[in-house]
Amino acid sequence: MRARDQAAVSALRATLAALDNAEALPVSGAELRGQAIEQAPVGAGATEAERRELSEDSVADIVRAEATERLEAAAQLTDPAHADRAGRLRAEAAVLFRFLNGHGAPYTG
């Protein structure tokens, strides 16, 4: 962010959100129904949901999927009017692939 690298910031924010979503556990229908006020959780952190712990390989898979999604979207933007957007998507994918070096990423530079 300090370097004002918009491609990196955009790619990392979206990927962190994808990782956060992957850590979420499914909510059952019973948990969605209202509770009586006396049964409501009280105190700091009382309503925090348990999170799934992702393995290093799972994290790499999610980052790789995010990068691949950007490359696929860029490949579909063939109209010259979309050249800037396609370039940004490729730059975002390159940022993510740099994080994957050593985890089967195609990026080596």
Short mmCIF file of N, CA and C in Angstrom, two decimals:
data_model
loop_
_atom_site.label_atom_id
_atom_site.label_comp_id
_atom_site.label_asym_id
_atom_site.label_seq_id
_atom_site.Cartn_x
_atom_site.Cartn_y
_atom_site.Cartn_z
N MET A 1 0.83 -1.20 0.00
CA MET A 1 0.00 0.00 0.00
C MET A 1 0.87 1.25 0.00
N ARG A 2 1.94 1.22 0.79
CA ARG A 2 2.81 2.38 0.86
C ARG A 2 3.48 2.66 -0.48
N ALA A 3 3.77 1.61 -1.23
CA ALA A 3 4.40 1.78 -2.53
C ALA A 3 3.39 2.19 -3.60
N ARG A 4 2.12 2.24 -3.22
CA ARG A 4 1.03 2.60 -4.14
C ARG A 4 0.95 1.65 -5.33
N ASP A 5 1.22 0.39 -5.07
CA ASP A 5 1.13 -0.64 -6.10
C ASP A 5 -0.31 -1.15 -6.12
N GLN A 6 -1.12 -0.55 -6.97
CA GLN A 6 -2.55 -0.87 -6.97
C GLN A 6 -2.82 -2.31 -7.37
N ALA A 7 -2.02 -2.86 -8.27
CA ALA A 7 -2.22 -4.26 -8.68
C ALA A 7 -2.00 -5.18 -7.49
N ALA A 8 -0.94 -4.93 -6.73
CA ALA A 8 -0.63 -5.77 -5.57
C ALA A 8 -1.71 -5.63 -4.51
N VAL A 9 -2.12 -4.41 -4.22
CA VAL A 9 -3.13 -4.18 -3.19
C VAL A 9 -4.44 -4.85 -3.57
N SER A 10 -4.86 -4.69 -4.81
CA SER A 10 -6.11 -5.29 -5.27
C SER A 10 -6.06 -6.81 -5.20
N ALA A 11 -4.98 -7.39 -5.71
CA ALA A 11 -4.83 -8.85 -5.71
C ALA A 11 -4.78 -9.40 -4.30
N LEU A 12 -4.03 -8.76 -3.43
CA LEU A 12 -3.88 -9.26 -2.07
C LEU A 12 -5.16 -9.12 -1.26
N ARG A 13 -5.86 -8.01 -1.43
CA ARG A 13 -7.14 -7.85 -0.71
C ARG A 13 -8.15 -8.92 -1.11
N ALA A 14 -8.28 -9.13 -2.41
CA ALA A 14 -9.24 -10.13 -2.89
C ALA A 14 -8.84 -11.54 -2.45
N THR A 15 -7.55 -11.82 -2.46
CA THR A 15 -7.08 -13.15 -2.07
C THR A 15 -7.24 -13.37 -0.56
N LEU A 16 -6.99 -12.33 0.23
CA LEU A 16 -7.22 -12.45 1.67
C LEU A 16 -8.69 -12.71 1.96
N ALA A 17 -9.58 -12.08 1.21
CA ALA A 17 -11.01 -12.33 1.37
C ALA A 17 -11.35 -13.78 1.00
N ALA A 18 -10.75 -14.28 -0.07
CA ALA A 18 -10.99 -15.68 -0.48
C ALA A 18 -10.49 -16.64 0.60
N LEU A 19 -9.35 -16.34 1.18
CA LEU A 19 -8.82 -17.19 2.26
C LEU A 19 -9.72 -17.12 3.49
N ASP A 20 -10.19 -15.93 3.80
CA ASP A 20 -11.10 -15.77 4.94
C ASP A 20 -12.38 -16.56 4.72
N ASN A 21 -12.91 -16.51 3.51
CA ASN A 21 -14.12 -17.28 3.20
C ASN A 21 -13.87 -18.78 3.31
N ALA A 22 -12.69 -19.23 2.89
CA ALA A 22 -12.37 -20.66 2.95
C ALA A 22 -12.25 -21.15 4.39
N GLU A 23 -11.91 -20.25 5.30
CA GLU A 23 -11.78 -20.62 6.72
C GLU A 23 -13.13 -20.71 7.42
N ALA A 24 -14.16 -20.13 6.82
CA ALA A 24 -15.47 -20.10 7.45
C ALA A 24 -16.10 -21.49 7.46
N LEU A 25 -16.70 -21.83 8.58
CA LEU A 25 -17.42 -23.09 8.69
C LEU A 25 -18.87 -22.86 8.31
N PRO A 26 -19.53 -23.86 7.73
CA PRO A 26 -20.93 -23.69 7.36
C PRO A 26 -21.80 -23.44 8.60
N VAL A 27 -22.82 -22.62 8.42
CA VAL A 27 -23.74 -22.31 9.50
C VAL A 27 -25.00 -23.14 9.29
N SER A 28 -25.42 -23.82 10.35
CA SER A 28 -26.64 -24.63 10.23
C SER A 28 -27.86 -23.73 10.34
N GLY A 29 -28.98 -24.23 9.85
CA GLY A 29 -30.23 -23.48 9.89
C GLY A 29 -30.66 -23.14 11.31
N ALA A 30 -30.37 -24.03 12.25
CA ALA A 30 -30.74 -23.79 13.65
C ALA A 30 -30.02 -22.58 14.21
N GLU A 31 -28.79 -22.35 13.76
CA GLU A 31 -28.03 -21.21 14.27
C GLU A 31 -28.54 -19.89 13.71
N LEU A 32 -29.26 -19.95 12.60
CA LEU A 32 -29.77 -18.73 12.00
C LEU A 32 -31.06 -18.25 12.64
N ARG A 33 -31.76 -19.13 13.34
CA ARG A 33 -33.01 -18.75 13.99
C ARG A 33 -32.73 -17.90 15.22
N GLY A 34 -33.65 -17.03 15.53
CA GLY A 34 -33.50 -16.16 16.69
C GLY A 34 -33.52 -16.93 18.00
N GLN A 35 -32.88 -16.35 18.99
CA GLN A 35 -32.86 -16.93 20.32
C GLN A 35 -33.58 -15.99 21.27
N ALA A 36 -34.01 -16.57 22.38
CA ALA A 36 -34.59 -15.73 23.43
C ALA A 36 -33.48 -14.84 23.97
N ILE A 37 -33.82 -13.65 24.42
CA ILE A 37 -32.82 -12.69 24.89
C ILE A 37 -31.95 -13.26 26.00
N GLU A 38 -32.54 -14.09 26.86
CA GLU A 38 -31.76 -14.66 27.96
C GLU A 38 -30.77 -15.72 27.49
N GLN A 39 -30.92 -16.20 26.25
CA GLN A 39 -29.99 -17.19 25.71
C GLN A 39 -28.93 -16.55 24.81
N ALA A 40 -29.01 -15.24 24.62
CA ALA A 40 -28.07 -14.56 23.74
C ALA A 40 -26.68 -14.55 24.37
N PRO A 41 -25.65 -14.75 23.56
CA PRO A 41 -24.28 -14.72 24.07
C PRO A 41 -23.91 -13.33 24.57
N VAL A 42 -23.10 -13.29 25.60
CA VAL A 42 -22.70 -12.02 26.20
C VAL A 42 -21.19 -12.01 26.35
N GLY A 43 -20.61 -10.85 26.16
CA GLY A 43 -19.17 -10.69 26.39
C GLY A 43 -18.38 -10.59 25.11
N ALA A 44 -17.16 -10.09 25.24
CA ALA A 44 -16.28 -9.91 24.09
C ALA A 44 -15.97 -11.27 23.46
N GLY A 45 -16.19 -11.37 22.17
CA GLY A 45 -15.88 -12.60 21.44
C GLY A 45 -16.93 -13.69 21.57
N ALA A 46 -18.01 -13.43 22.28
CA ALA A 46 -19.02 -14.46 22.53
C ALA A 46 -19.74 -14.88 21.25
N THR A 47 -19.77 -14.01 20.27
CA THR A 47 -20.47 -14.34 19.04
C THR A 47 -19.52 -14.72 17.91
N GLU A 48 -18.24 -14.87 18.22
CA GLU A 48 -17.27 -15.26 17.20
C GLU A 48 -17.53 -16.69 16.75
N ALA A 49 -17.45 -16.89 15.45
CA ALA A 49 -17.65 -18.23 14.89
C ALA A 49 -16.31 -18.95 14.83
N GLU A 50 -16.37 -20.24 15.02
CA GLU A 50 -15.15 -21.04 14.91
C GLU A 50 -14.70 -21.03 13.46
N ARG A 51 -13.39 -21.06 13.26
CA ARG A 51 -12.83 -21.00 11.92
C ARG A 51 -12.08 -22.28 11.62
N ARG A 52 -12.04 -22.64 10.36
CA ARG A 52 -11.30 -23.80 9.88
C ARG A 52 -9.85 -23.38 9.71
N GLU A 53 -8.92 -24.25 10.07
CA GLU A 53 -7.50 -23.95 9.84
C GLU A 53 -7.09 -24.57 8.51
N LEU A 54 -6.55 -23.74 7.63
CA LEU A 54 -6.16 -24.19 6.30
C LEU A 54 -4.71 -24.67 6.32
N SER A 55 -4.46 -25.72 5.57
CA SER A 55 -3.09 -26.20 5.43
C SER A 55 -2.34 -25.29 4.47
N GLU A 56 -1.03 -25.39 4.46
CA GLU A 56 -0.22 -24.59 3.55
C GLU A 56 -0.59 -24.91 2.10
N ASP A 57 -0.83 -26.18 1.82
CA ASP A 57 -1.23 -26.57 0.46
C ASP A 57 -2.59 -25.98 0.08
N SER A 58 -3.52 -25.94 1.02
CA SER A 58 -4.84 -25.37 0.75
C SER A 58 -4.72 -23.88 0.45
N VAL A 59 -3.90 -23.20 1.22
CA VAL A 59 -3.68 -21.77 0.99
C VAL A 59 -3.08 -21.56 -0.40
N ALA A 60 -2.08 -22.36 -0.75
CA ALA A 60 -1.44 -22.25 -2.07
C ALA A 60 -2.47 -22.51 -3.18
N ASP A 61 -3.34 -23.48 -2.98
CA ASP A 61 -4.38 -23.78 -3.98
C ASP A 61 -5.32 -22.59 -4.18
N ILE A 62 -5.69 -21.94 -3.09
CA ILE A 62 -6.60 -20.80 -3.18
C ILE A 62 -5.91 -19.63 -3.88
N VAL A 63 -4.66 -19.37 -3.52
CA VAL A 63 -3.92 -18.28 -4.16
C VAL A 63 -3.75 -18.57 -5.65
N ARG A 64 -3.42 -19.82 -5.97
CA ARG A 64 -3.26 -20.21 -7.38
C ARG A 64 -4.57 -20.04 -8.14
N ALA A 65 -5.69 -20.41 -7.53
CA ALA A 65 -7.00 -20.26 -8.17
C ALA A 65 -7.32 -18.79 -8.42
N GLU A 66 -7.00 -17.93 -7.47
CA GLU A 66 -7.23 -16.50 -7.64
C GLU A 66 -6.39 -15.96 -8.79
N ALA A 67 -5.13 -16.36 -8.88
CA ALA A 67 -4.26 -15.90 -9.97
C ALA A 67 -4.75 -16.42 -11.32
N THR A 68 -5.11 -17.69 -11.36
CA THR A 68 -5.60 -18.29 -12.60
C THR A 68 -6.88 -17.62 -13.06
N GLU A 69 -7.75 -17.31 -12.13
CA GLU A 69 -9.01 -16.63 -12.47
C GLU A 69 -8.72 -15.28 -13.14
N ARG A 70 -7.73 -14.57 -12.66
CA ARG A 70 -7.37 -13.29 -13.25
C ARG A 70 -6.82 -13.46 -14.67
N LEU A 71 -5.98 -14.48 -14.85
CA LEU A 71 -5.43 -14.72 -16.19
C LEU A 71 -6.53 -15.11 -17.18
N GLU A 72 -7.47 -15.92 -16.72
CA GLU A 72 -8.58 -16.33 -17.60
C GLU A 72 -9.45 -15.14 -17.95
N ALA A 73 -9.71 -14.27 -16.99
CA ALA A 73 -10.51 -13.07 -17.27
C ALA A 73 -9.77 -12.16 -18.24
N ALA A 74 -8.47 -12.01 -18.05
CA ALA A 74 -7.67 -11.17 -18.95
C ALA A 74 -7.69 -11.72 -20.37
N ALA A 75 -7.65 -13.03 -20.50
CA ALA A 75 -7.65 -13.67 -21.83
C ALA A 75 -8.97 -13.41 -22.56
N GLN A 76 -10.03 -13.22 -21.83
CA GLN A 76 -11.33 -12.97 -22.45
C GLN A 76 -11.51 -11.51 -22.88
N LEU A 77 -10.67 -10.64 -22.37
CA LEU A 77 -10.77 -9.22 -22.70
C LEU A 77 -9.93 -8.93 -23.93
N THR A 78 -10.45 -9.29 -25.09
CA THR A 78 -9.69 -9.17 -26.34
C THR A 78 -9.90 -7.83 -27.04
N ASP A 79 -10.94 -7.12 -26.71
CA ASP A 79 -11.21 -5.83 -27.34
C ASP A 79 -10.13 -4.83 -26.90
N PRO A 80 -9.58 -4.07 -27.84
CA PRO A 80 -8.55 -3.08 -27.48
C PRO A 80 -9.00 -2.08 -26.41
N ALA A 81 -10.29 -1.84 -26.33
CA ALA A 81 -10.80 -0.92 -25.31
C ALA A 81 -10.58 -1.46 -23.90
N HIS A 82 -10.38 -2.77 -23.77
CA HIS A 82 -10.18 -3.39 -22.47
C HIS A 82 -8.73 -3.74 -22.18
N ALA A 83 -7.82 -3.22 -22.98
CA ALA A 83 -6.40 -3.57 -22.83
C ALA A 83 -5.86 -3.18 -21.45
N ASP A 84 -6.26 -2.01 -20.94
CA ASP A 84 -5.78 -1.60 -19.62
C ASP A 84 -6.26 -2.55 -18.53
N ARG A 85 -7.52 -2.93 -18.59
CA ARG A 85 -8.08 -3.85 -17.59
C ARG A 85 -7.39 -5.21 -17.67
N ALA A 86 -7.18 -5.70 -18.88
CA ALA A 86 -6.50 -6.99 -19.05
C ALA A 86 -5.07 -6.91 -18.49
N GLY A 87 -4.41 -5.80 -18.73
CA GLY A 87 -3.05 -5.62 -18.20
C GLY A 87 -3.04 -5.61 -16.68
N ARG A 88 -4.02 -4.95 -16.07
CA ARG A 88 -4.11 -4.94 -14.59
C ARG A 88 -4.35 -6.34 -14.05
N LEU A 89 -5.22 -7.10 -14.72
CA LEU A 89 -5.48 -8.47 -14.27
C LEU A 89 -4.23 -9.34 -14.37
N ARG A 90 -3.47 -9.17 -15.45
CA ARG A 90 -2.22 -9.93 -15.59
C ARG A 90 -1.20 -9.51 -14.52
N ALA A 91 -1.15 -8.23 -14.21
CA ALA A 91 -0.24 -7.75 -13.16
C ALA A 91 -0.64 -8.32 -11.79
N GLU A 92 -1.94 -8.38 -11.53
CA GLU A 92 -2.42 -8.95 -10.26
C GLU A 92 -2.06 -10.43 -10.18
N ALA A 93 -2.22 -11.15 -11.29
CA ALA A 93 -1.87 -12.57 -11.31
C ALA A 93 -0.38 -12.75 -11.06
N ALA A 94 0.45 -11.89 -11.64
CA ALA A 94 1.90 -11.99 -11.43
C ALA A 94 2.25 -11.79 -9.96
N VAL A 95 1.58 -10.87 -9.29
CA VAL A 95 1.81 -10.64 -7.86
C VAL A 95 1.51 -11.92 -7.08
N LEU A 96 0.39 -12.54 -7.38
CA LEU A 96 0.00 -13.75 -6.65
C LEU A 96 0.94 -14.91 -6.96
N PHE A 97 1.34 -15.05 -8.22
CA PHE A 97 2.25 -16.13 -8.56
C PHE A 97 3.61 -15.96 -7.88
N ARG A 98 4.02 -14.73 -7.62
CA ARG A 98 5.29 -14.52 -6.89
C ARG A 98 5.21 -15.12 -5.49
N PHE A 99 4.04 -15.04 -4.88
CA PHE A 99 3.87 -15.64 -3.55
C PHE A 99 3.88 -17.15 -3.60
N LEU A 100 3.57 -17.70 -4.75
CA LEU A 100 3.48 -19.15 -4.88
C LEU A 100 4.78 -19.81 -5.30
N ASN A 101 5.79 -19.05 -5.59
CA ASN A 101 7.05 -19.65 -6.04
C ASN A 101 7.46 -20.75 -5.07
N GLY A 102 7.65 -21.94 -5.60
CA GLY A 102 7.95 -23.09 -4.76
C GLY A 102 6.73 -23.95 -4.46
N HIS A 103 5.56 -23.48 -4.85
CA HIS A 103 4.32 -24.22 -4.65
C HIS A 103 3.64 -24.53 -5.97
N GLY A 104 4.43 -24.83 -6.98
CA GLY A 104 3.88 -25.19 -8.27
C GLY A 104 3.41 -24.01 -9.10
N ALA A 105 3.93 -22.83 -8.83
CA ALA A 105 3.53 -21.65 -9.57
C ALA A 105 4.31 -21.54 -10.87
N PRO A 106 3.65 -21.03 -11.92
CA PRO A 106 4.36 -20.86 -13.18
C PRO A 106 5.32 -19.68 -13.17
N TYR A 107 5.19 -18.77 -12.21
CA TYR A 107 6.03 -17.57 -12.19
C TYR A 107 7.38 -17.89 -11.58
N THR A 108 8.46 -17.50 -12.26
CA THR A 108 9.80 -17.77 -11.74
C THR A 108 10.66 -16.51 -11.68
N GLY A 109 10.14 -15.41 -12.17
CA GLY A 109 10.94 -14.20 -12.26
C GLY A 109 10.76 -13.36 -11.08
#
